[in-house]
Coordinates of C-alpha atoms in Angstrom, one line a residue:
X1 CA 0.0 0.0 0.0
X2 CA 2.8 2.4 0.8
X3 CA 4.5 1.8 -2.5
X4 CA 1.2 2.1 -4.4
X5 CA 0.4 5.3 -2.7
X6 CA 3.7 6.7 -3.5
X7 CA 3.5 5.8 -7.1
X8 CA 0.2 7.6 -7.5
X9 CA 1.8 10.7 -5.9
X10 CA -0.5 10.9 -2.9
X11 CA 2.5 11.3 -0.4
X12 CA 5.7 13.2 -0.7
X13 CA 9.0 11.3 -0.3
X14 CA 10.0 13.0 3.0
X15 CA 6.7 12.3 4.6
X16 CA 6.8 8.7 3.4
X17 CA 10.3 8.2 4.9
X18 CA 9.2 9.6 8.3
X19 CA 6.1 7.5 8.4
X20 CA 8.1 4.4 7.5
X21 CA 10.7 5.2 10.2
X22 CA 8.0 5.6 12.8
X23 CA 6.2 2.4 11.8
X24 CA 9.5 0.5 11.9
X25 CA 10.4 1.7 15.3
X26 CA 6.9 1.2 16.7
X27 CA 6.7 -2.3 15.3
X28 CA 10.2 -3.5 16.3
X29 CA 11.2 -1.5 19.5
X30 CA 8.9 -1.8 22.6
X31 CA 7.6 1.5 23.9
X32 CA 9.8 3.0 26.7
X33 CA 12.4 0.2 26.4
X34 CA 15.2 2.5 25.3
X35 CA 14.4 5.1 28.0
X36 CA 14.1 2.5 30.7
X37 CA 17.3 0.9 29.6
X38 CA 19.1 4.2 29.6
X39 CA 17.8 5.2 33.0
X40 CA 18.7 1.9 34.4
X41 CA 22.2 1.9 33.0
X42 CA 22.8 5.6 34.0
X43 CA 21.7 5.2 37.5
X44 CA 24.6 5.7 40.0
X45 CA 25.0 3.9 43.2
X46 CA 25.6 5.9 46.3
X47 CA 28.6 4.6 48.0
X48 CA 28.7 4.4 51.7
X49 CA 30.6 7.1 53.5
X50 CA 33.8 6.4 55.3
X51 CA 32.8 4.4 58.5
X52 CA 33.2 6.0 61.8
X53 CA 35.8 4.2 63.9
X54 CA 33.8 4.8 67.1
X55 CA 30.6 3.1 65.7
X56 CA 32.1 -0.2 64.7
X57 CA 29.0 -2.3 65.1
X58 CA 27.0 0.1 62.9
X59 CA 29.8 0.1 60.3
X60 CA 29.8 -3.7 60.2
X61 CA 26.0 -3.7 59.6
X62 CA 26.3 -1.1 56.8
X63 CA 28.9 -3.1 55.0
X64 CA 26.8 -6.2 55.2
X65 CA 23.7 -4.5 53.8
X66 CA 25.8 -2.8 51.1
X67 CA 27.3 -6.2 50.1
X68 CA 23.8 -7.7 49.8
X69 CA 22.6 -4.8 47.7
X70 CA 25.6 -5.0 45.4
X71 CA 25.1 -8.8 44.9
X72 CA 21.4 -8.2 44.0
X73 CA 22.4 -5.4 41.6
X74 CA 25.0 -7.6 40.0
X75 CA 22.5 -10.4 39.5
X76 CA 19.8 -8.0 38.1
X77 CA 22.4 -6.5 35.7
X78 CA 23.3 -10.0 34.5
X79 CA 19.7 -10.8 33.9
X80 CA 19.0 -7.6 32.0
X81 CA 22.2 -8.1 30.0
X82 CA 21.0 -11.6 29.0
X83 CA 17.5 -10.2 28.1
X84 CA 19.1 -7.5 25.9
X85 CA 21.2 -10.1 24.2
X86 CA 18.0 -12.2 23.5
X87 CA 16.2 -9.1 22.2
X88 CA 19.1 -8.2 19.9
X89 CA 19.1 -11.8 18.6
X90 CA 15.4 -11.6 18.1
X91 CA 15.7 -8.2 16.3
X92 CA 18.4 -9.7 14.1
X93 CA 16.2 -12.6 13.2
X94 CA 13.2 -10.3 12.5
X95 CA 15.4 -8.1 10.3
X96 CA 16.8 -11.1 8.5
X97 CA 13.2 -12.4 7.9
X98 CA 12.1 -9.0 6.7
X99 CA 15.1 -8.8 4.4
X100 CA 14.3 -12.2 3.0
X101 CA 10.6 -11.3 2.6
X102 CA 11.4 -8.0 1.0
X103 CA 13.8 -9.7 -1.4
X104 CA 11.2 -12.3 -2.2
X105 CA 8.4 -9.8 -2.7
X106 CA 10.4 -7.1 -4.3
X107 CA 9.2 -6.2 -7.7
X108 CA 11.6 -6.3 -10.6
X109 CA 14.2 -3.7 -10.7
X110 CA 12.6 -2.0 -13.6
X111 CA 9.5 -1.4 -11.6
X112 CA 11.2 -0.7 -8.3
X113 CA 12.8 2.5 -8.4
X114 CA 13.2 5.5 -6.2
X115 CA 11.6 5.8 -2.7
X116 CA 11.3 2.2 -1.6
X117 CA 15.0 1.4 -1.9
X118 CA 16.0 4.7 -0.3
X119 CA 13.6 4.1 2.6
X120 CA 15.0 0.6 3.1
X121 CA 18.5 1.9 3.3
X122 CA 17.5 4.5 5.8
X123 CA 15.8 2.0 8.0
X124 CA 18.7 -0.3 7.8
X125 CA 21.1 2.5 8.8
X126 CA 18.8 3.5 11.6
X127 CA 18.7 -0.1 12.8
X128 CA 22.5 -0.3 12.7
X129 CA 22.7 3.0 14.7
X130 CA 20.3 1.8 17.3
X131 CA 22.1 -1.5 17.6
X132 CA 25.5 0.2 18.0
X133 CA 24.0 2.6 20.6
X134 CA 22.7 -0.4 22.5
X135 CA 26.0 -2.2 22.3
X136 CA 27.8 0.9 23.6
X137 CA 25.3 1.1 26.5
X138 CA 25.9 -2.6 27.2
X139 CA 29.7 -2.1 27.2
X140 CA 29.3 1.0 29.5
X141 CA 27.3 -1.1 31.9
X142 CA 29.9 -3.8 31.8
X143 CA 32.6 -1.2 32.5
X144 CA 30.5 0.2 35.4
X145 CA 30.1 -3.2 36.8
X146 CA 33.8 -3.8 36.7
X147 CA 34.3 -0.4 38.4
X148 CA 31.8 -1.3 41.1
X149 CA 33.5 -4.6 41.6
X150 CA 36.9 -2.9 42.0
X151 CA 35.3 -0.4 44.4
X152 CA 33.8 -3.2 46.3
X153 CA 37.2 -4.9 46.5
X154 CA 38.8 -1.7 47.6
X155 CA 36.1 -1.1 50.2
X156 CA 36.5 -4.7 51.5
X157 CA 40.3 -4.1 51.8
X158 CA 39.7 -0.8 53.5
X159 CA 37.2 -2.5 55.8
X160 CA 39.7 -5.2 56.7
X161 CA 42.4 -2.5 57.3
X162 CA 40.0 -0.6 59.5
X163 CA 39.2 -3.7 61.5
X164 CA 43.0 -4.3 61.9
X165 CA 43.4 -0.7 63.0
X166 CA 40.5 -1.0 65.4
X167 CA 42.1 -4.1 66.9
X168 CA 45.5 -2.3 67.1
X169 CA 43.9 0.7 68.8
X170 CA 42.1 -1.5 71.3
X171 CA 45.4 -3.2 72.1
X172 CA 47.1 0.2 72.4
X173 CA 44.3 1.5 74.6
X174 CA 44.6 -1.5 76.9
X175 CA 48.4 -0.9 77.1
X176 CA 47.9 2.8 77.8
X177 CA 45.4 1.9 80.5
X178 CA 47.9 -0.4 82.1
X179 CA 50.6 2.3 81.8
X180 CA 48.3 4.9 83.3
X181 CA 47.6 2.6 86.2
X182 CA 51.3 2.1 86.7
X183 CA 51.9 5.8 86.4
X184 CA 49.3 6.5 89.0
X185 CA 50.9 4.1 91.3
X186 CA 54.4 5.6 90.7
X187 CA 52.9 9.1 91.1
X188 CA 51.5 8.2 94.5
X189 CA 54.8 6.6 95.5
X190 CA 56.8 9.6 94.4
X191 CA 54.4 12.0 96.2
X192 CA 54.9 10.0 99.4
X193 CA 58.7 10.0 98.8
X194 CA 58.7 13.7 98.1
X195 CA 56.9 14.3 101.4
X196 CA 59.4 12.2 103.2
X197 CA 62.3 14.0 101.5
X198 CA 60.8 17.3 102.4
X199 CA 60.6 16.3 106.0
X200 CA 64.1 14.9 105.9
X201 CA 65.4 18.2 104.3
X202 CA 63.8 20.2 107.0
X203 CA 65.6 18.0 109.6
X204 CA 68.8 18.3 107.7
X205 CA 68.5 22.1 107.5
X206 CA 68.2 22.1 111.3
X207 CA 71.2 19.9 111.6
X208 CA 73.1 22.1 109.1
X209 CA 72.5 25.1 111.2
X210 CA 73.7 23.3 114.3
X211 CA 76.7 22.0 112.3
X212 CA 77.5 25.5 111.1
X213 CA 77.5 26.7 114.7
X214 CA 79.8 23.9 115.7
X215 CA 82.0 24.4 112.7
X216 CA 82.5 28.1 113.6
X217 CA 83.5 27.1 117.2
X218 CA 85.9 24.4 116.0
X219 CA 87.4 26.7 113.3
X220 CA 88.2 29.4 115.8
X221 CA 89.5 26.8 118.3
X222 CA 91.9 25.5 115.7
X223 CA 93.1 29.1 114.9
X224 CA 93.6 29.8 118.5
X225 CA 95.6 26.6 119.0
X226 CA 97.9 27.8 116.3
X227 CA 98.4 31.0 118.2
X228 CA 96.7 34.3 117.8
X229 CA 99.8 35.9 116.3
X230 CA 100.8 33.8 113.3
X231 CA 103.8 34.5 111.1
X232 CA 104.1 33.6 107.4
X233 CA 107.4 34.3 105.6
X234 CA 107.6 34.8 101.8
X235 CA 110.7 35.2 99.7
X236 CA 110.1 37.1 96.6
X237 CA 111.7 36.0 93.3
X238 CA 114.4 38.1 91.6
X239 CA 112.9 41.0 89.7
X240 CA 113.8 41.1 86.0
X241 CA 115.3 44.4 85.1
X242 CA 115.5 45.6 88.7
X243 CA 117.9 43.4 90.5
X244 CA 120.3 43.3 87.5
X245 CA 123.4 41.2 88.0
X246 CA 123.2 41.2 91.8
X247 CA 124.0 37.9 93.4
X248 CA 121.3 36.0 95.2
X249 CA 121.6 35.1 98.8
X250 CA 121.7 31.4 99.8
X251 CA 118.3 30.7 101.3
X252 CA 117.2 27.1 101.8
X253 CA 113.9 25.5 102.7
X254 CA 114.9 22.3 104.4
X255 CA 111.6 20.7 105.3
X256 CA 110.2 20.5 101.8
X257 CA 106.4 20.2 101.6
X258 CA 105.9 20.9 105.3
X259 CA 107.2 24.4 104.5
X260 CA 107.7 25.8 108.0
X261 CA 111.5 26.2 108.1
X262 CA 113.9 28.6 106.4
X263 CA 117.7 28.7 106.5
X264 CA 119.9 31.7 105.5
X265 CA 123.5 31.2 104.9
X266 CA 125.6 34.3 105.6
X267 CA 129.2 35.2 105.8
X268 CA 130.8 35.1 109.3
X269 CA 134.1 35.0 111.1
X270 CA 135.4 32.2 113.1
X271 CA 136.9 32.5 116.6
X272 CA 140.2 32.9 115.0
X273 CA 139.0 35.7 112.7
X274 CA 138.9 33.5 109.6
X275 CA 136.1 34.0 107.1
X276 CA 133.5 31.3 107.2
X277 CA 129.8 30.6 106.5
X278 CA 127.1 30.5 109.1
X279 CA 123.6 29.0 108.7
X280 CA 120.8 30.9 110.4
X281 CA 117.7 28.7 110.9
X282 CA 114.2 30.1 111.5
X283 CA 110.8 28.4 111.9
X284 CA 107.4 30.0 111.3
X285 CA 103.8 28.9 110.8
X286 CA 104.3 28.8 107.0
X287 CA 107.2 29.6 104.6
X288 CA 106.7 30.4 100.9
X289 CA 109.6 30.0 98.5
X290 CA 110.2 32.3 95.5
X291 CA 108.1 30.0 93.3
X292 CA 105.0 30.4 95.4
X293 CA 102.1 32.2 93.6
X294 CA 99.7 34.8 94.9
X295 CA 97.1 32.1 95.1
X296 CA 99.4 29.8 97.2
X297 CA 99.7 32.6 99.8
X298 CA 96.0 33.3 99.9
X299 CA 95.1 29.7 100.4
X300 CA 97.0 29.7 103.7
X301 CA 95.6 33.1 104.7
X302 CA 92.0 32.5 103.6
X303 CA 91.2 30.7 106.9
X304 CA 91.3 34.1 108.6
X305 CA 88.7 35.5 106.2
X306 CA 86.2 33.1 107.7
X307 CA 87.0 34.5 111.2
X308 CA 85.8 38.0 110.0
X309 CA 82.4 36.7 109.1
X310 CA 82.3 34.8 112.4
X311 CA 82.6 38.2 114.2
X312 CA 86.4 38.2 115.0
X313 CA 88.5 41.3 114.4
X314 CA 91.3 40.2 112.1
X315 CA 94.5 41.9 111.1
X316 CA 97.1 40.9 108.5
X317 CA 100.1 43.2 108.3
X318 CA 102.9 42.9 105.8
X319 CA 106.4 43.6 107.2
X320 CA 109.8 43.8 105.6
X321 CA 112.4 46.0 104.1
X322 CA 111.7 48.3 101.3
X323 CA 111.4 46.5 97.9
X324 CA 110.7 43.1 99.5
X325 CA 107.3 42.7 97.8
X326 CA 104.8 43.8 100.6
X327 CA 102.6 45.9 98.4
X328 CA 102.6 43.3 95.6
X329 CA 101.5 40.6 98.1
X330 CA 98.6 42.7 99.4
X331 CA 97.4 44.6 96.3
X332 CA 98.8 42.6 93.4
X333 CA 100.8 43.4 90.3
X334 CA 100.5 46.7 88.4
X335 CA 99.6 44.8 85.2
X336 CA 96.5 43.4 86.8
X337 CA 93.3 44.5 84.9
X338 CA 90.8 46.2 87.1
X339 CA 88.0 43.7 86.3
X340 CA 89.9 40.5 87.1
X341 CA 89.3 40.0 90.8
X342 CA 91.0 36.5 90.8
X343 CA 93.7 37.2 88.2
X344 CA 96.9 35.4 88.8
X345 CA 98.6 38.5 90.1
X346 CA 95.7 39.6 92.3
X347 CA 96.8 40.3 95.8
X348 CA 95.4 39.5 99.2
X349 CA 93.0 42.4 99.3
X350 CA 91.0 41.7 96.1
X351 CA 91.1 38.0 96.8
X352 CA 89.9 38.5 100.4
X353 CA 87.0 40.6 99.1
X354 CA 86.1 37.9 96.6
X355 CA 86.1 35.2 99.2
X356 CA 84.2 37.2 101.8
X357 CA 81.4 37.9 99.4
X358 CA 81.3 34.2 98.2
X359 CA 81.0 33.0 101.8
X360 CA 78.4 35.6 102.7
X361 CA 76.3 34.5 99.7
X362 CA 76.4 30.9 100.9
X363 CA 75.4 31.9 104.4
X364 CA 72.4 33.8 103.0
X365 CA 70.7 30.4 102.8
X366 CA 71.0 30.1 106.6
X367 CA 69.4 33.5 107.2
X368 CA 72.6 35.6 107.4
X369 CA 72.6 39.1 105.8
X370 CA 75.9 41.1 105.7
X371 CA 76.8 44.7 105.2
X372 CA 80.3 45.9 104.1
X373 CA 82.0 49.3 104.3
X374 CA 85.6 50.1 103.7
X375 CA 88.2 52.8 104.7
X376 CA 91.7 53.4 103.5
X377 CA 94.1 55.3 105.6
X378 CA 97.8 56.1 105.5
X379 CA 100.1 57.1 108.4
X380 CA 102.7 59.5 107.1
X381 CA 105.2 61.2 109.5
X382 CA 103.1 59.8 112.3
X383 CA 99.9 61.5 111.1
X384 CA 96.8 59.9 109.7
X385 CA 95.6 60.8 106.2
X386 CA 92.4 59.7 104.5
X387 CA 93.4 58.1 101.2
X388 CA 89.7 58.2 100.0
X389 CA 89.3 61.9 101.0
X390 CA 90.2 65.1 99.2
X391 CA 93.2 67.2 99.6
X392 CA 91.2 69.5 101.9
X393 CA 90.6 66.6 104.3
X394 CA 94.4 66.4 104.9
X395 CA 94.2 69.5 107.1
X396 CA 91.6 68.0 109.3
X397 CA 92.5 66.2 112.5
X398 CA 91.8 62.5 112.6
X399 CA 91.3 61.1 116.1
X400 CA 91.5 57.3 116.8
X401 CA 88.8 56.1 119.2
X402 CA 88.6 52.6 120.7
X403 CA 85.7 50.7 122.1
X404 CA 85.7 47.2 123.6
X405 CA 85.1 45.7 120.1
X406 CA 85.7 48.4 117.5
X407 CA 88.2 51.0 116.4
X408 CA 87.1 54.2 114.5
X409 CA 88.9 57.2 113.0
X410 CA 87.1 60.5 112.9
X411 CA 86.7 62.7 109.8
X412 CA 87.3 59.9 107.3
X413 CA 85.4 58.7 104.3
X414 CA 83.6 55.3 104.7
X415 CA 82.5 53.7 101.4
X416 CA 79.7 51.1 101.3
X417 CA 80.9 48.0 99.3
X418 CA 78.3 46.4 97.1
X419 CA 80.6 43.8 95.5
X420 CA 84.2 42.6 95.4
X421 CA 84.8 44.6 92.2
X422 CA 84.4 47.9 94.2
X423 CA 87.7 47.4 95.9
X424 CA 89.6 48.2 92.6
X425 CA 88.3 51.8 92.5
X426 CA 89.3 52.2 96.1
X427 CA 92.8 50.9 95.4
X428 CA 93.2 53.2 92.4
X429 CA 92.1 56.2 94.4
X430 CA 94.4 55.3 97.3
X431 CA 97.4 54.8 95.0
X432 CA 97.1 58.4 93.7
X433 CA 97.3 59.8 97.2
X434 CA 99.8 57.5 98.9
X435 CA 103.2 58.9 99.6
X436 CA 105.9 57.1 97.6
X437 CA 109.4 58.1 96.5
X438 CA 112.5 56.6 94.8
X439 CA 115.4 55.5 97.0
X440 CA 118.6 53.7 96.2
X441 CA 116.9 50.4 97.3
X442 CA 113.5 50.9 95.6
X443 CA 112.4 53.2 92.8
X444 CA 108.9 53.3 94.2
X445 CA 109.4 53.0 98.0
X446 CA 106.3 53.5 100.2
X447 CA 107.0 56.4 102.6
X448 CA 103.9 55.7 104.7
X449 CA 102.0 52.8 106.3
X450 CA 98.7 52.1 104.5
X451 CA 95.7 50.5 106.3
X452 CA 92.7 49.0 104.4
X453 CA 89.8 48.6 106.9
X454 CA 86.8 46.5 106.0
X455 CA 83.9 46.5 108.5
X456 CA 81.6 43.5 108.3
X457 CA 78.2 43.6 110.1
X458 CA 76.0 40.6 110.0
X459 CA 72.5 39.7 111.2
X460 CA 70.6 36.4 111.2
X461 CA 66.9 36.9 110.9
X462 CA 66.2 33.3 111.9
X463 CA 68.2 33.2 115.1
X464 CA 68.4 36.9 115.9
X465 CA 72.2 36.7 116.1
X466 CA 74.4 39.6 115.1
X467 CA 78.1 40.1 114.4
X468 CA 80.4 43.1 114.0
X469 CA 84.0 42.7 113.0
X470 CA 86.8 44.5 111.2
X471 CA 89.4 43.2 108.8
X472 CA 92.6 45.2 108.7
X473 CA 95.1 44.7 105.9
X474 CA 98.2 46.8 106.7
X475 CA 101.0 47.5 104.3
X476 CA 103.8 48.7 106.5
X477 CA 106.4 51.1 105.1
X478 CA 109.7 49.3 104.4
X479 CA 112.3 49.3 107.1
X480 CA 115.6 50.6 105.8
X481 CA 119.1 51.6 106.7
X482 CA 119.7 55.3 106.1
X483 CA 123.1 54.8 104.4
X484 CA 121.9 51.9 102.2
X485 CA 118.8 53.7 101.0
X486 CA 120.5 57.1 100.4
X487 CA 118.0 58.9 102.7
X488 CA 120.7 60.5 104.8
X489 CA 121.5 62.9 101.9
X490 CA 117.9 64.1 101.4
X491 CA 116.3 66.0 104.4
X492 CA 112.8 64.9 103.4
X493 CA 113.7 61.3 102.8
X494 CA 115.7 61.4 106.1
X495 CA 112.7 62.6 108.0
X496 CA 110.5 59.9 106.4
X497 CA 112.9 57.1 107.1
X498 CA 113.3 58.2 110.7
X499 CA 109.5 58.3 111.2
X500 CA 109.1 54.9 109.5
X501 CA 111.8 53.3 111.6
X502 CA 110.5 54.9 114.8
X503 CA 107.0 53.5 114.2
X504 CA 108.4 50.0 113.4
X505 CA 110.4 50.1 116.5
X506 CA 107.3 51.1 118.5
X507 CA 105.6 48.1 116.9
X508 CA 108.4 45.8 118.1
X509 CA 108.2 47.3 121.6
X510 CA 104.4 46.6 121.7
X511 CA 105.0 43.0 120.5
X512 CA 107.7 42.5 123.2
X513 CA 105.4 44.0 125.9
X514 CA 102.6 41.7 124.9
X515 CA 104.8 38.7 125.5
X516 CA 106.8 39.8 128.5
X517 CA 104.2 39.7 131.2
X518 CA 103.6 37.0 133.8
X519 CA 103.1 33.5 132.4
X520 CA 103.9 34.8 128.9
X521 CA 101.0 37.2 128.9
X522 CA 101.0 40.9 128.4
X523 CA 102.9 43.3 130.6
X524 CA 101.2 45.7 132.9
X525 CA 101.9 48.5 130.5
X526 CA 101.9 48.1 126.7
X527 CA 103.1 51.3 125.0
X528 CA 100.5 51.5 122.3
X529 CA 100.6 55.3 122.3
X530 CA 104.3 55.5 121.4
X531 CA 103.2 55.8 117.7
X532 CA 100.1 56.4 115.7
X533 CA 100.6 53.0 114.0
X534 CA 100.5 51.0 117.2
X535 CA 97.6 53.1 118.7
X536 CA 95.5 52.5 115.5
X537 CA 96.2 48.7 115.7
X538 CA 95.6 48.5 119.5
X539 CA 92.5 46.2 119.2
X540 CA 94.2 44.1 116.5
X541 CA 97.3 43.5 118.7
X542 CA 95.8 43.5 122.2
X543 CA 94.2 40.0 122.4
X544 CA 90.7 40.8 120.9
X545 CA 91.7 39.9 117.4
X546 CA 93.3 37.3 115.2
X547 CA 96.6 38.6 113.9
X548 CA 98.9 37.4 111.1
X549 CA 102.3 38.9 110.3
X550 CA 103.3 38.4 106.6
X551 CA 107.0 38.7 106.5
X552 CA 108.3 39.8 103.0
X553 CA 111.9 39.0 102.3
X554 CA 114.3 39.9 99.5
X555 CA 116.3 37.1 97.9
X556 CA 119.3 39.3 97.1
X557 CA 122.7 38.9 98.8
X558 CA 123.0 42.7 99.0
X559 CA 120.0 42.8 101.3
X560 CA 121.0 40.0 103.5
X561 CA 121.6 42.1 106.6
X562 CA 118.1 43.6 106.5
X563 CA 116.7 40.1 105.7
X564 CA 118.3 38.8 108.9
X565 CA 117.0 41.7 111.0
X566 CA 113.5 41.1 109.6
X567 CA 113.7 37.4 110.4
X568 CA 114.8 38.0 113.9
X569 CA 111.9 40.4 114.5
X570 CA 109.5 38.0 113.0
X571 CA 110.8 35.3 115.3
X572 CA 110.1 37.5 118.3
X573 CA 106.6 38.1 117.0
X574 CA 106.0 34.4 116.4
X575 CA 106.9 33.7 120.1
X576 CA 104.3 36.2 121.4
X577 CA 101.0 34.9 122.8
X578 CA 98.5 37.7 123.4
X579 CA 95.6 35.6 124.7
X580 CA 92.4 34.3 123.4
X581 CA 90.5 36.3 120.8
X582 CA 86.8 37.1 121.4
X583 CA 84.1 37.3 118.8
X584 CA 82.1 40.5 118.6
X585 CA 78.7 38.9 118.6
X586 CA 75.3 38.9 120.3
X587 CA 72.3 36.7 120.1
X588 CA 71.4 33.0 120.5
X589 CA 74.6 31.3 121.7
X590 CA 78.1 31.4 120.4
X591 CA 78.8 30.8 116.8

């Protein structure tokens, strides 16, 4: 009918082709099959979100449901794929039958021209297109199935890994719980131990305070057993560039490490007048050879520094001829930088300050607080001058006053000390004002006695104890013979030398009087007022102080006569006992 209608011109070719196409699709493709198939293939599965490690039971259920759903989806996809395959085969069979029928019923080529062949080709091309589209959809579904299977495998592996992780976390949690329990036990044990240690520390602190009190008593007893007036002798080394080619005296130290004996070999005459050698032996509390350092000397002297903090007046005075090294021993070398308190060349004064502050800081933990103040005086021509004052203060009269425990000098500058470094500024100021002059024996001979006075006042807030003591470091002017020093040719130097020798002689008289009384004690009258020097040092020499004489000796043969005089005077001092020193203290018991 279609071909006939077309032949008679009742339908246009384009309309005929459209109708044929619609009829073919309507007769061969079920309605809605293509849309349903596309929607089914295009549908996407919603993957489960990443499981929450804290909801393990819920996660396990979700994975089980998802596995069942995927299995059902897989089976349904396989069934649909098989149905599509069957439909494609059926369509191929229908098309084959139609082609055979069309070929059988086709009119001869002479009568079949135009539209029918064209429509047939169009339908065939359309069929091929639909078939290819369906094949592509089937392949896409297969690829999606493979992807879903891979995702399923990955999810299964992830699930297994999560289960392993959960098991590991559970094991770690159990371990941490055990460790926490152990830590709690240890914490309680440590807290108990800390309380015990705290109580033990409190007890030890009490014992420490008692031990410190006992130590102070024993320390002072040891010092008193050694004698209140101790004598140390130090032989200086030859000075490069000063002593030149001068011969050295023969000075020996026979007892080696014990270091308490000293022998001097000097020229002498026999009974027949022949020249001979004579050995003079001396014994003191400590002897230092020329190789001894400033530190070696201070180690022996440092025991007295503790006595100052314990409340005992303490005096160290350097005695010896001019040029024997007294000032070097007390103050240190000229090359010493002002900031190096414990430099190798530092003398007794800066080292003493350093030690006193160190010990005071340690005693702070036991409740002690200390205040320090210093003075520097010189005695020149038997008059007192303030080395820390101005030139105008030299015109003022300075009066020495004594109490039972303390000595003070009027109209002098007292400087608070805030640290051991402050002593250097005092020494520099004092050097500028101290009287020095060149002599034949020393190009920088001290023409006056200098006295460094450090007052130490302490208070213990825990025990209400107090202490008040003074440390005197005295640099005596050098004893000298007028002819040897050349002072006899200079009226000023002569007057200075006479004043120096007079004051040193007065010091010898006081020492002698202190040891010439009954039972080795002090005589009824001790001539302290014979010189300003002995009057200033009255409390230091009169039994209420610990006193050390540091004898400085020259090693040169040219000075041997003065060396022997100094050694004999030191021997006299060493044999003097001035009685037991008393601490200037008050409060709860002796320290």
